Amino acid sequence: MKVRKRLSACVQGLGVSVLALMSIVVSVLTVLSIAFIPLGLGVFTTPAMVGVLRRHANQRRLLAAKWSGVQIRMPYRPLPDDRRSGITGQVELCTFLLKDPATWRDLLWLQVDMTAGYVIALLVFVFPPYGVEGSVLAAGVWEPIVDAGGTYWYAFVPVTSQGTANLAALTGLGLIALGLSVSPLLLRTHFLLARAFLAPTPQMTLAARVERLTETRTDAVDTSAAELRRIERDLHDGAQARLVAMGMSLGTIEALVEKDPAKAKELLAAARTNSAEALAELRDLVRGIHPPVLAERGLGDAVRALALRMTIPVEVEVEVPGRFAEPVEAAAYFAISEVLTNAAKHSGAARMWLDIHHEAGMLRIAVTDNGNGGARIAQGGGLSGVERRLGTFDGILAVSSPPGGPTMVTMEIPCTPVAPRPTV
């Protein structure tokens, strides 16, 4: 198995060396495209060539992870959502791409890849084939070569006879053994060299982090304002209206209690009903702000209670080591509630599954349904709101929903368990 893996590394080195040669073409075309910007033509060709460059770099990132386990993160800034069409939009896109430091780092990587990267990739591949040549010489091929041109040098061995050809064969076996032993290391060295240029720098990571925090802070402020408006509206249209009606009923009862006791008793019963309904609405409102079961029992019991209220059967599996910070639990609970509600309304599913577990500092949540599929994160949609809510905590949301289903919504929130909070 180890020999097969080392042979695979040699073949992979050949493939990477071919890709390194392609870097020459990509580099020349990209530089020419940028040079043509003052003439106007480059404004249209540069975004396309930068796209080719990024796909070329992403292919190397993929191979690095697949063949050598070297992870190279993508440093590119997300393209603006409000891109305009036409010449103006093309100029803005070209300017945006050229202002991205990752574009210039990719161009610098091309120069390294076509030189040092190519040499390292070639060394990964070249030793075994060259070693085989020594055995071919010893098999008798040396004789016509020497007869045609005199001494033939194989590595450091001058081949002039069968004896020196046999020495060349031994040398070749040594080169094969050397190549098989160092090929995985050399291949990994190639990818580590690529990572030095393709991975984001600490400054780029910090800038992306600041931008992300700015966006999530804005989303958090907007979400809080919308939540306050919702609470105010629910209070005004629900419990407040009922309490006002109950107050008016009590005033009428006070006037009728001596003149018409029967009518007063009827109005009193209606007031009692209104008070019960107002209390129920207040409880629902409080549950919408922060469910009592979440505060008292934690995320696991809260989502189990939530699953029981769904119109579609939900299988719940929770494995968490304890309680988490209140904001994290609330964000996770309402995100799960939104995803389950969306699935129940739109997926056409007959069953749903909810899995929650904590691993490696991440609270991982997966909601799966056997519905029709086709779910996606649309601007202004429910999943988009969930994504913004999780973004406040550096959380992420991913959706896998091929046509025909099934649909899986995965959420991750970085967090650590805290000591259990005392219940009141």
CSV table of C-alpha atoms in Angstrom, one decimal:
chain,number,residue,atom,x,y,z
A,1,MET,CA,0.0,0.0,0.0
A,2,LYS,CA,2.8,2.4,0.8
A,3,VAL,CA,4.6,1.6,-2.5
A,4,ARG,CA,1.3,2.3,-4.4
A,5,LYS,CA,0.9,5.6,-2.5
A,6,ARG,CA,4.4,6.6,-3.4
A,7,LEU,CA,3.9,5.7,-7.1
A,8,SER,CA,0.7,7.7,-7.1
A,9,ALA,CA,2.7,10.7,-5.7
A,10,CYS,CA,5.1,10.4,-8.7
A,11,VAL,CA,2.2,10.4,-11.2
A,12,GLN,CA,0.6,13.3,-9.3
A,13,GLY,CA,3.9,15.2,-9.6
A,14,LEU,CA,3.7,14.8,-13.4
A,15,GLY,CA,0.1,16.2,-13.4
A,16,VAL,CA,1.1,19.1,-11.2
A,17,SER,CA,4.1,19.9,-13.5
A,18,VAL,CA,1.7,20.1,-16.4
A,19,LEU,CA,-0.5,22.5,-14.4
A,20,ALA,CA,2.7,24.5,-13.6
A,21,LEU,CA,3.3,24.9,-17.3
A,22,MET,CA,-0.2,26.1,-17.8
A,23,SER,CA,0.6,28.8,-15.3
A,24,ILE,CA,2.8,30.4,-18.0
A,25,VAL,CA,-0.2,30.7,-20.3
A,26,VAL,CA,-2.5,32.1,-17.6
A,27,SER,CA,0.2,34.5,-16.4
A,28,VAL,CA,0.9,35.9,-19.9
A,29,LEU,CA,-2.7,36.3,-20.8
A,30,THR,CA,-3.6,38.0,-17.5
A,31,VAL,CA,-0.7,40.4,-17.6
A,32,LEU,CA,-1.5,41.3,-21.2
A,33,SER,CA,-5.2,41.8,-20.3
A,34,ILE,CA,-4.2,44.2,-17.5
A,35,ALA,CA,-1.8,46.1,-19.8
A,36,PHE,CA,-4.7,46.6,-22.3
A,37,ILE,CA,-6.9,48.4,-19.7
A,38,PRO,CA,-5.7,51.9,-20.8
A,39,LEU,CA,-6.8,51.0,-24.3
A,40,GLY,CA,-10.3,50.0,-23.1
A,41,LEU,CA,-10.1,46.4,-24.2
A,42,GLY,CA,-8.7,45.2,-20.9
A,43,VAL,CA,-11.7,46.4,-19.0
A,44,PHE,CA,-13.7,43.6,-20.6
A,45,THR,CA,-11.0,40.9,-20.7
A,46,THR,CA,-9.5,41.4,-17.3
A,47,PRO,CA,-12.5,40.2,-15.2
A,48,ALA,CA,-12.7,37.1,-17.4
A,49,MET,CA,-8.9,36.4,-17.0
A,50,VAL,CA,-9.0,37.0,-13.3
A,51,GLY,CA,-11.8,34.4,-13.2
A,52,VAL,CA,-9.6,32.0,-15.1
A,53,LEU,CA,-6.7,32.7,-12.7
A,54,ARG,CA,-8.9,32.1,-9.7
A,55,ARG,CA,-10.2,28.8,-11.1
A,56,HIS,CA,-6.6,27.8,-11.8
A,57,ALA,CA,-5.6,28.7,-8.2
A,58,ASN,CA,-8.6,27.0,-6.7
A,59,GLN,CA,-7.7,23.8,-8.6
A,60,ARG,CA,-4.3,23.8,-7.0
A,61,ARG,CA,-6.0,24.4,-3.6
A,62,LEU,CA,-8.2,21.4,-4.2
A,63,LEU,CA,-5.3,19.1,-5.2
A,64,ALA,CA,-3.3,20.3,-2.2
A,65,ALA,CA,-6.0,19.2,0.2
A,66,LYS,CA,-6.8,16.0,-1.7
A,67,TRP,CA,-3.3,14.7,-2.4
A,68,SER,CA,-1.2,16.0,0.5
A,69,GLY,CA,-3.6,17.2,3.1
A,70,VAL,CA,-2.5,20.8,2.8
A,71,GLN,CA,-5.4,23.1,3.4
A,72,ILE,CA,-5.3,26.5,1.6
A,73,ARG,CA,-8.1,28.9,2.4
A,74,MET,CA,-9.5,31.2,-0.3
A,75,PRO,CA,-8.7,34.9,0.4
A,76,TYR,CA,-11.0,36.5,-2.2
A,77,ARG,CA,-13.4,39.3,-1.3
A,78,PRO,CA,-17.0,38.4,-2.1
A,79,LEU,CA,-18.3,40.1,-5.2
A,80,PRO,CA,-20.8,42.9,-4.6
A,81,ASP,CA,-24.4,41.9,-4.8
A,82,ASP,CA,-25.5,45.1,-6.6
A,83,ARG,CA,-23.3,44.7,-9.7
A,84,ARG,CA,-24.6,46.7,-12.6
A,85,SER,CA,-24.7,45.6,-16.2
A,86,GLY,CA,-23.2,47.5,-19.1
A,87,ILE,CA,-19.9,49.4,-19.5
A,88,THR,CA,-20.2,51.1,-16.1
A,89,GLY,CA,-20.7,47.9,-14.3
A,90,GLN,CA,-17.8,46.3,-16.2
A,91,VAL,CA,-15.5,49.1,-15.1
A,92,GLU,CA,-16.6,48.8,-11.5
A,93,LEU,CA,-16.1,45.0,-11.5
A,94,CYS,CA,-12.6,45.4,-13.1
A,95,THR,CA,-11.7,48.0,-10.5
A,96,PHE,CA,-13.0,45.8,-7.6
A,97,LEU,CA,-11.0,42.8,-8.8
A,98,LEU,CA,-7.8,44.8,-9.2
A,99,LYS,CA,-8.2,46.3,-5.7
A,100,ASP,CA,-8.4,42.9,-4.2
A,101,PRO,CA,-4.9,42.0,-2.8
A,102,ALA,CA,-5.6,38.3,-3.5
A,103,THR,CA,-5.6,39.0,-7.2
A,104,TRP,CA,-2.0,40.3,-7.1
A,105,ARG,CA,-0.9,37.5,-4.8
A,106,ASP,CA,-2.3,35.0,-7.3
A,107,LEU,CA,-0.3,36.7,-10.1
A,108,LEU,CA,2.8,36.5,-7.9
A,109,TRP,CA,2.1,32.8,-7.3
A,110,LEU,CA,2.0,32.2,-11.0
A,111,GLN,CA,5.6,33.4,-11.4
A,112,VAL,CA,6.7,31.1,-8.6
A,113,ASP,CA,4.6,28.2,-9.8
A,114,MET,CA,6.1,28.3,-13.4
A,115,THR,CA,9.6,28.3,-12.0
A,116,ALA,CA,10.3,26.8,-8.6
A,117,GLY,CA,7.0,25.1,-8.4
A,118,TYR,CA,7.6,23.4,-11.8
A,119,VAL,CA,11.1,22.2,-10.8
A,120,ILE,CA,9.8,20.7,-7.5
A,121,ALA,CA,6.9,19.0,-9.3
A,122,LEU,CA,9.3,17.6,-11.9
A,123,LEU,CA,11.6,16.2,-9.2
A,124,VAL,CA,8.6,14.4,-7.8
A,125,PHE,CA,8.1,12.5,-11.0
A,126,VAL,CA,11.5,12.3,-12.7
A,127,PHE,CA,13.5,9.9,-10.5
A,128,PRO,CA,11.6,6.6,-11.1
A,129,PRO,CA,11.5,6.9,-15.0
A,130,TYR,CA,15.2,7.9,-15.0
A,131,GLY,CA,16.0,4.9,-12.8
A,132,VAL,CA,14.2,2.6,-15.2
A,133,GLU,CA,16.5,3.9,-17.9
A,134,GLY,CA,19.5,2.3,-16.1
A,135,SER,CA,17.9,-1.1,-16.3
A,136,VAL,CA,17.0,-0.6,-19.9
A,137,LEU,CA,20.7,0.2,-20.6
A,138,ALA,CA,21.8,-3.0,-18.9
A,139,ALA,CA,19.4,-5.0,-20.9
A,140,GLY,CA,21.6,-4.4,-24.0
A,141,VAL,CA,20.5,-1.0,-25.2
A,142,TRP,CA,23.8,0.5,-24.2
A,143,GLU,CA,25.6,-1.3,-27.0
A,144,PRO,CA,24.1,0.5,-30.1
A,145,ILE,CA,24.2,3.8,-28.2
A,146,VAL,CA,27.9,3.5,-27.4
A,147,ASP,CA,28.6,2.2,-31.0
A,148,ALA,CA,26.9,5.3,-32.4
A,149,GLY,CA,28.3,8.0,-30.2
A,150,GLY,CA,31.0,6.7,-27.9
A,151,THR,CA,30.7,7.0,-24.1
A,152,TYR,CA,27.2,7.5,-22.8
A,153,TRP,CA,26.9,9.1,-19.4
A,154,TYR,CA,24.1,7.8,-17.1
A,155,ALA,CA,24.1,10.1,-14.0
A,156,PHE,CA,27.7,9.8,-12.9
A,157,VAL,CA,28.4,6.5,-14.6
A,158,PRO,CA,30.2,6.4,-18.0
A,159,VAL,CA,28.6,3.5,-19.8
A,160,THR,CA,31.1,1.8,-22.1
A,161,SER,CA,30.6,-1.9,-21.5
A,162,GLN,CA,28.2,-4.5,-20.0
A,163,GLY,CA,29.9,-4.0,-16.6
A,164,THR,CA,29.4,-0.3,-16.5
A,165,ALA,CA,25.8,-0.8,-17.9
A,166,ASN,CA,25.2,-3.1,-14.9
A,167,LEU,CA,26.5,-0.4,-12.6
A,168,ALA,CA,24.1,2.0,-14.3
A,169,ALA,CA,21.3,-0.4,-13.6
A,170,LEU,CA,22.3,-0.5,-9.9
A,171,THR,CA,22.4,3.3,-9.9
A,172,GLY,CA,19.0,3.4,-11.5
A,173,LEU,CA,17.6,1.1,-8.8
A,174,GLY,CA,19.0,3.5,-6.2
A,175,LEU,CA,17.3,6.4,-8.0
A,176,ILE,CA,14.0,4.6,-8.1
A,177,ALA,CA,14.2,3.9,-4.4
A,178,LEU,CA,15.2,7.6,-3.8
A,179,GLY,CA,12.4,8.9,-5.9
A,180,LEU,CA,9.8,6.7,-4.2
A,181,SER,CA,11.0,7.7,-0.8
A,182,VAL,CA,11.1,11.5,-1.4
A,183,SER,CA,8.2,11.9,-3.9
A,184,PRO,CA,5.4,12.4,-1.2
A,185,LEU,CA,7.7,14.9,0.7
A,186,LEU,CA,8.5,16.8,-2.5
A,187,LEU,CA,4.8,16.9,-3.5
A,188,ARG,CA,3.9,18.3,-0.2
A,189,THR,CA,6.7,20.8,-0.5
A,190,HIS,CA,5.2,22.0,-3.8
A,191,PHE,CA,1.8,22.6,-2.2
A,192,LEU,CA,3.4,24.3,0.9
A,193,LEU,CA,5.1,26.7,-1.5
A,194,ALA,CA,1.8,27.3,-3.2
A,195,ARG,CA,0.1,27.9,0.2
A,196,ALA,CA,2.7,30.6,1.0
A,197,PHE,CA,1.2,32.7,-1.8
A,198,LEU,CA,-2.3,31.5,-2.2
A,199,ALA,CA,-3.4,31.5,1.5
A,200,PRO,CA,-4.6,34.8,3.0
A,201,THR,CA,-2.1,36.9,4.9
A,202,PRO,CA,-2.8,37.8,8.5
A,203,GLN,CA,-3.7,41.3,7.4
A,204,MET,CA,-6.2,40.0,4.8
A,205,THR,CA,-7.7,37.7,7.4
A,206,LEU,CA,-8.0,40.6,9.9
A,207,ALA,CA,-9.6,42.8,7.2
A,208,ALA,CA,-12.1,40.1,6.3
A,209,ARG,CA,-12.8,39.6,10.0
A,210,VAL,CA,-13.5,43.3,10.6
A,211,GLU,CA,-15.7,43.5,7.5
A,212,ARG,CA,-17.6,40.4,8.7
A,213,LEU,CA,-18.1,41.9,12.2
A,214,THR,CA,-19.3,45.1,10.7
A,215,GLU,CA,-21.9,43.3,8.6
A,216,THR,CA,-23.1,41.1,11.5
A,217,ARG,CA,-23.2,44.1,13.9
A,218,THR,CA,-25.5,45.9,11.4
A,219,ASP,CA,-27.6,42.8,11.0
A,220,ALA,CA,-27.9,42.4,14.8
A,221,VAL,CA,-29.0,46.0,15.2
A,222,ASP,CA,-31.6,45.6,12.4
A,223,THR,CA,-32.8,42.3,13.9
A,224,SER,CA,-33.2,43.8,17.3
A,225,ALA,CA,-35.1,46.8,16.0
A,226,ALA,CA,-37.4,44.5,14.0
A,227,GLU,CA,-37.9,42.3,17.1
A,228,LEU,CA,-38.8,45.3,19.2
A,229,ARG,CA,-41.3,46.5,16.6
A,230,ARG,CA,-42.9,43.0,16.5
A,231,ILE,CA,-43.2,42.9,20.3
A,232,GLU,CA,-44.8,46.4,20.3
A,233,ARG,CA,-47.2,45.4,17.5
A,234,ASP,CA,-48.2,42.1,19.2
A,235,LEU,CA,-48.8,43.9,22.5
A,236,HIS,CA,-50.8,46.7,20.9
A,237,ASP,CA,-53.0,44.4,18.7
A,238,GLY,CA,-53.3,41.5,21.2
A,239,ALA,CA,-53.0,41.7,25.0
A,240,GLN,CA,-53.3,45.5,25.2
A,241,ALA,CA,-56.6,45.5,23.2
A,242,ARG,CA,-58.0,42.7,25.3
A,243,LEU,CA,-57.0,44.4,28.6
A,244,VAL,CA,-58.6,47.7,27.4
A,245,ALA,CA,-61.8,45.8,26.5
A,246,MET,CA,-61.8,44.1,29.9
A,247,GLY,CA,-61.4,47.5,31.6
A,248,MET,CA,-64.4,48.8,29.7
A,249,SER,CA,-66.4,45.7,30.6
A,250,LEU,CA,-65.6,46.1,34.3
A,251,GLY,CA,-66.8,49.7,34.1
A,252,THR,CA,-70.1,48.5,32.6
A,253,ILE,CA,-70.4,45.7,35.2
A,254,GLU,CA,-69.9,48.3,37.9
A,255,ALA,CA,-72.9,50.3,36.5
A,256,LEU,CA,-75.1,47.2,36.0
A,257,VAL,CA,-74.3,45.3,39.2
A,258,GLU,CA,-77.3,46.7,41.1
A,259,LYS,CA,-79.7,47.5,38.2
A,260,ASP,CA,-79.2,44.2,36.2
A,261,PRO,CA,-77.3,41.6,38.1
A,262,ALA,CA,-77.9,38.9,35.4
A,263,LYS,CA,-76.4,41.1,32.7
A,264,ALA,CA,-73.5,42.1,35.0
A,265,LYS,CA,-72.8,38.4,35.7
A,266,GLU,CA,-72.8,37.7,31.9
A,267,LEU,CA,-70.3,40.6,31.3
A,268,LEU,CA,-68.2,39.3,34.2
A,269,ALA,CA,-67.9,35.9,32.6
A,270,ALA,CA,-66.9,37.6,29.3
A,271,ALA,CA,-64.3,39.7,31.2
A,272,ARG,CA,-62.9,36.5,32.8
A,273,THR,CA,-62.6,35.0,29.3
A,274,ASN,CA,-60.8,38.1,28.0
A,275,SER,CA,-58.4,38.0,30.9
A,276,ALA,CA,-57.5,34.3,30.3
A,277,GLU,CA,-57.0,35.0,26.6
A,278,ALA,CA,-54.8,38.1,27.4
A,279,LEU,CA,-52.7,36.0,29.7
A,280,ALA,CA,-52.3,33.3,27.1
A,281,GLU,CA,-51.2,35.9,24.5
A,282,LEU,CA,-48.7,37.4,27.0
A,283,ARG,CA,-47.3,33.9,27.6
A,284,ASP,CA,-47.0,33.3,23.8
A,285,LEU,CA,-45.3,36.7,23.5
A,286,VAL,CA,-42.8,35.8,26.3
A,287,ARG,CA,-42.2,32.4,24.7
A,288,GLY,CA,-41.4,34.2,21.4
A,289,ILE,CA,-38.9,36.5,23.2
A,290,HIS,CA,-37.2,33.7,25.2
A,291,PRO,CA,-39.1,30.4,25.8
A,292,PRO,CA,-39.2,29.6,29.6
A,293,VAL,CA,-38.3,26.0,28.9
A,294,LEU,CA,-35.1,27.2,27.2
A,295,ALA,CA,-34.2,29.3,30.2
A,296,GLU,CA,-35.0,26.5,32.7
A,297,ARG,CA,-34.1,23.3,30.9
A,298,GLY,CA,-31.7,24.2,28.1
A,299,LEU,CA,-31.5,23.8,24.4
A,300,GLY,CA,-32.1,20.1,24.3
A,301,ASP,CA,-35.4,20.1,26.1
A,302,ALA,CA,-36.5,23.3,24.4
A,303,VAL,CA,-36.1,21.9,20.9
A,304,ARG,CA,-37.8,18.6,22.0
A,305,ALA,CA,-40.8,20.7,23.1
A,306,LEU,CA,-40.6,22.6,19.8
A,307,ALA,CA,-40.6,19.4,17.8
A,308,LEU,CA,-43.8,18.2,19.6
A,309,ARG,CA,-45.6,21.3,18.4
A,310,MET,CA,-44.7,20.8,14.7
A,311,THR,CA,-47.4,19.5,12.3
A,312,ILE,CA,-44.8,17.0,10.8
A,313,PRO,CA,-43.2,14.3,12.9
A,314,VAL,CA,-39.7,15.3,14.0
A,315,GLU,CA,-37.1,12.9,15.3
A,316,VAL,CA,-34.7,14.7,17.7
A,317,GLU,CA,-31.3,13.6,18.7
A,318,VAL,CA,-29.3,15.9,21.1
A,319,GLU,CA,-25.8,15.2,22.4
A,320,VAL,CA,-24.4,18.3,24.2
A,321,PRO,CA,-22.1,18.3,27.2
A,322,GLY,CA,-24.1,21.0,29.1
A,323,ARG,CA,-25.6,24.4,28.9
A,324,PHE,CA,-24.3,27.2,26.6
A,325,ALA,CA,-24.4,31.0,27.0
A,326,GLU,CA,-27.9,32.3,26.9
A,327,PRO,CA,-27.4,34.3,23.6
A,328,VAL,CA,-26.0,31.2,21.9
A,329,GLU,CA,-28.9,29.0,23.0
A,330,ALA,CA,-31.5,31.6,22.0
A,331,ALA,CA,-29.9,32.0,18.5
A,332,ALA,CA,-29.7,28.3,18.0
A,333,TYR,CA,-33.3,27.8,19.2
A,334,PHE,CA,-34.9,30.4,17.0
A,335,ALA,CA,-32.7,29.3,14.0
A,336,ILE,CA,-34.0,25.7,14.5
A,337,SER,CA,-37.6,27.0,14.9
A,338,GLU,CA,-37.3,29.0,11.6
A,339,VAL,CA,-35.8,26.1,9.7
A,340,LEU,CA,-38.4,23.6,11.0
A,341,THR,CA,-41.3,26.0,10.3
A,342,ASN,CA,-40.0,26.6,6.7
A,343,ALA,CA,-39.7,22.9,6.1
A,344,ALA,CA,-43.1,22.2,7.4
A,345,LYS,CA,-44.7,24.9,5.2
A,346,HIS,CA,-42.8,24.5,1.9
A,347,SER,CA,-41.0,21.2,1.6
A,348,GLY,CA,-43.9,18.8,1.3
A,349,ALA,CA,-42.0,16.5,3.7
A,350,ALA,CA,-43.6,13.7,5.6
A,351,ARG,CA,-40.9,13.5,8.2
A,352,MET,CA,-38.0,15.6,9.6
A,353,TRP,CA,-34.9,14.8,11.6
A,354,LEU,CA,-33.0,17.1,13.9
A,355,ASP,CA,-29.5,16.4,15.1
A,356,ILE,CA,-27.6,18.6,17.6
A,357,HIS,CA,-24.2,17.8,18.9
A,358,HIS,CA,-21.1,19.7,20.2
A,359,GLU,CA,-17.7,18.8,18.9
A,360,ALA,CA,-14.3,20.6,18.6
A,361,GLY,CA,-15.7,23.9,20.0
A,362,MET,CA,-18.6,23.9,17.5
A,363,LEU,CA,-22.3,23.5,18.1
A,364,ARG,CA,-23.4,21.6,15.0
A,365,ILE,CA,-27.1,21.4,14.1
A,366,ALA,CA,-28.5,19.5,11.1
A,367,VAL,CA,-32.1,19.6,10.0
A,368,THR,CA,-33.1,17.1,7.4
A,369,ASP,CA,-36.4,16.4,5.7
A,370,ASN,CA,-37.6,14.0,3.0
A,371,GLY,CA,-39.4,16.7,1.0
A,372,ASN,CA,-39.2,17.9,-2.6
A,373,GLY,CA,-35.9,19.7,-2.3
A,374,GLY,CA,-35.0,22.9,-4.2
A,375,ALA,CA,-34.5,25.0,-1.0
A,376,ARG,CA,-31.9,27.8,-1.3
A,377,ILE,CA,-30.8,30.9,0.6
A,378,ALA,CA,-32.7,33.7,-1.1
A,379,GLN,CA,-32.3,37.4,-0.4
A,380,GLY,CA,-35.0,38.4,2.1
A,381,GLY,CA,-36.0,34.8,2.7
A,382,GLY,CA,-36.3,32.9,5.9
A,383,LEU,CA,-33.0,31.1,5.5
A,384,SER,CA,-31.3,34.4,4.8
A,385,GLY,CA,-32.6,35.7,8.1
A,386,VAL,CA,-31.3,32.6,9.9
A,387,GLU,CA,-27.9,33.1,8.2
A,388,ARG,CA,-27.8,36.7,9.5
A,389,ARG,CA,-28.8,35.7,13.0
A,390,LEU,CA,-26.0,33.0,13.1
A,391,GLY,CA,-23.5,35.5,11.6
A,392,THR,CA,-23.7,37.6,14.8
A,393,PHE,CA,-22.0,34.7,16.6
A,394,ASP,CA,-19.6,33.9,13.7
A,395,GLY,CA,-21.9,31.0,12.8
A,396,ILE,CA,-22.5,29.6,9.4
A,397,LEU,CA,-25.4,28.0,7.5
A,398,ALA,CA,-25.2,25.7,4.5
A,399,VAL,CA,-28.0,24.2,2.5
A,400,SER,CA,-27.9,21.0,0.5
A,401,SER,CA,-31.2,20.5,-1.4
A,402,PRO,CA,-31.1,18.9,-4.8
A,403,PRO,CA,-34.3,18.7,-6.8
A,404,GLY,CA,-36.4,15.8,-5.5
A,405,GLY,CA,-34.8,16.0,-2.1
A,406,PRO,CA,-33.8,15.3,0.5
A,407,THR,CA,-32.9,18.7,2.0
A,408,MET,CA,-30.3,19.2,4.7
A,409,VAL,CA,-29.7,22.5,6.5
A,410,THR,CA,-26.5,22.5,8.5
A,411,MET,CA,-25.7,25.2,11.0
A,412,GLU,CA,-22.5,25.7,13.1
A,413,ILE,CA,-21.9,28.1,15.9
A,414,PRO,CA,-18.6,28.3,17.7
A,415,CYS,CA,-19.1,28.1,21.4
A,416,THR,CA,-18.0,26.3,24.6
A,417,PRO,CA,-20.2,24.8,27.3
A,418,VAL,CA,-20.7,26.9,30.5
A,419,ALA,CA,-21.5,25.8,34.0
A,420,PRO,CA,-25.2,25.0,34.5
A,421,ARG,CA,-27.2,28.1,35.5
A,422,PRO,CA,-29.4,27.8,38.6
A,423,THR,CA,-33.1,27.6,37.9
A,424,VAL,CA,-35.4,30.1,39.6
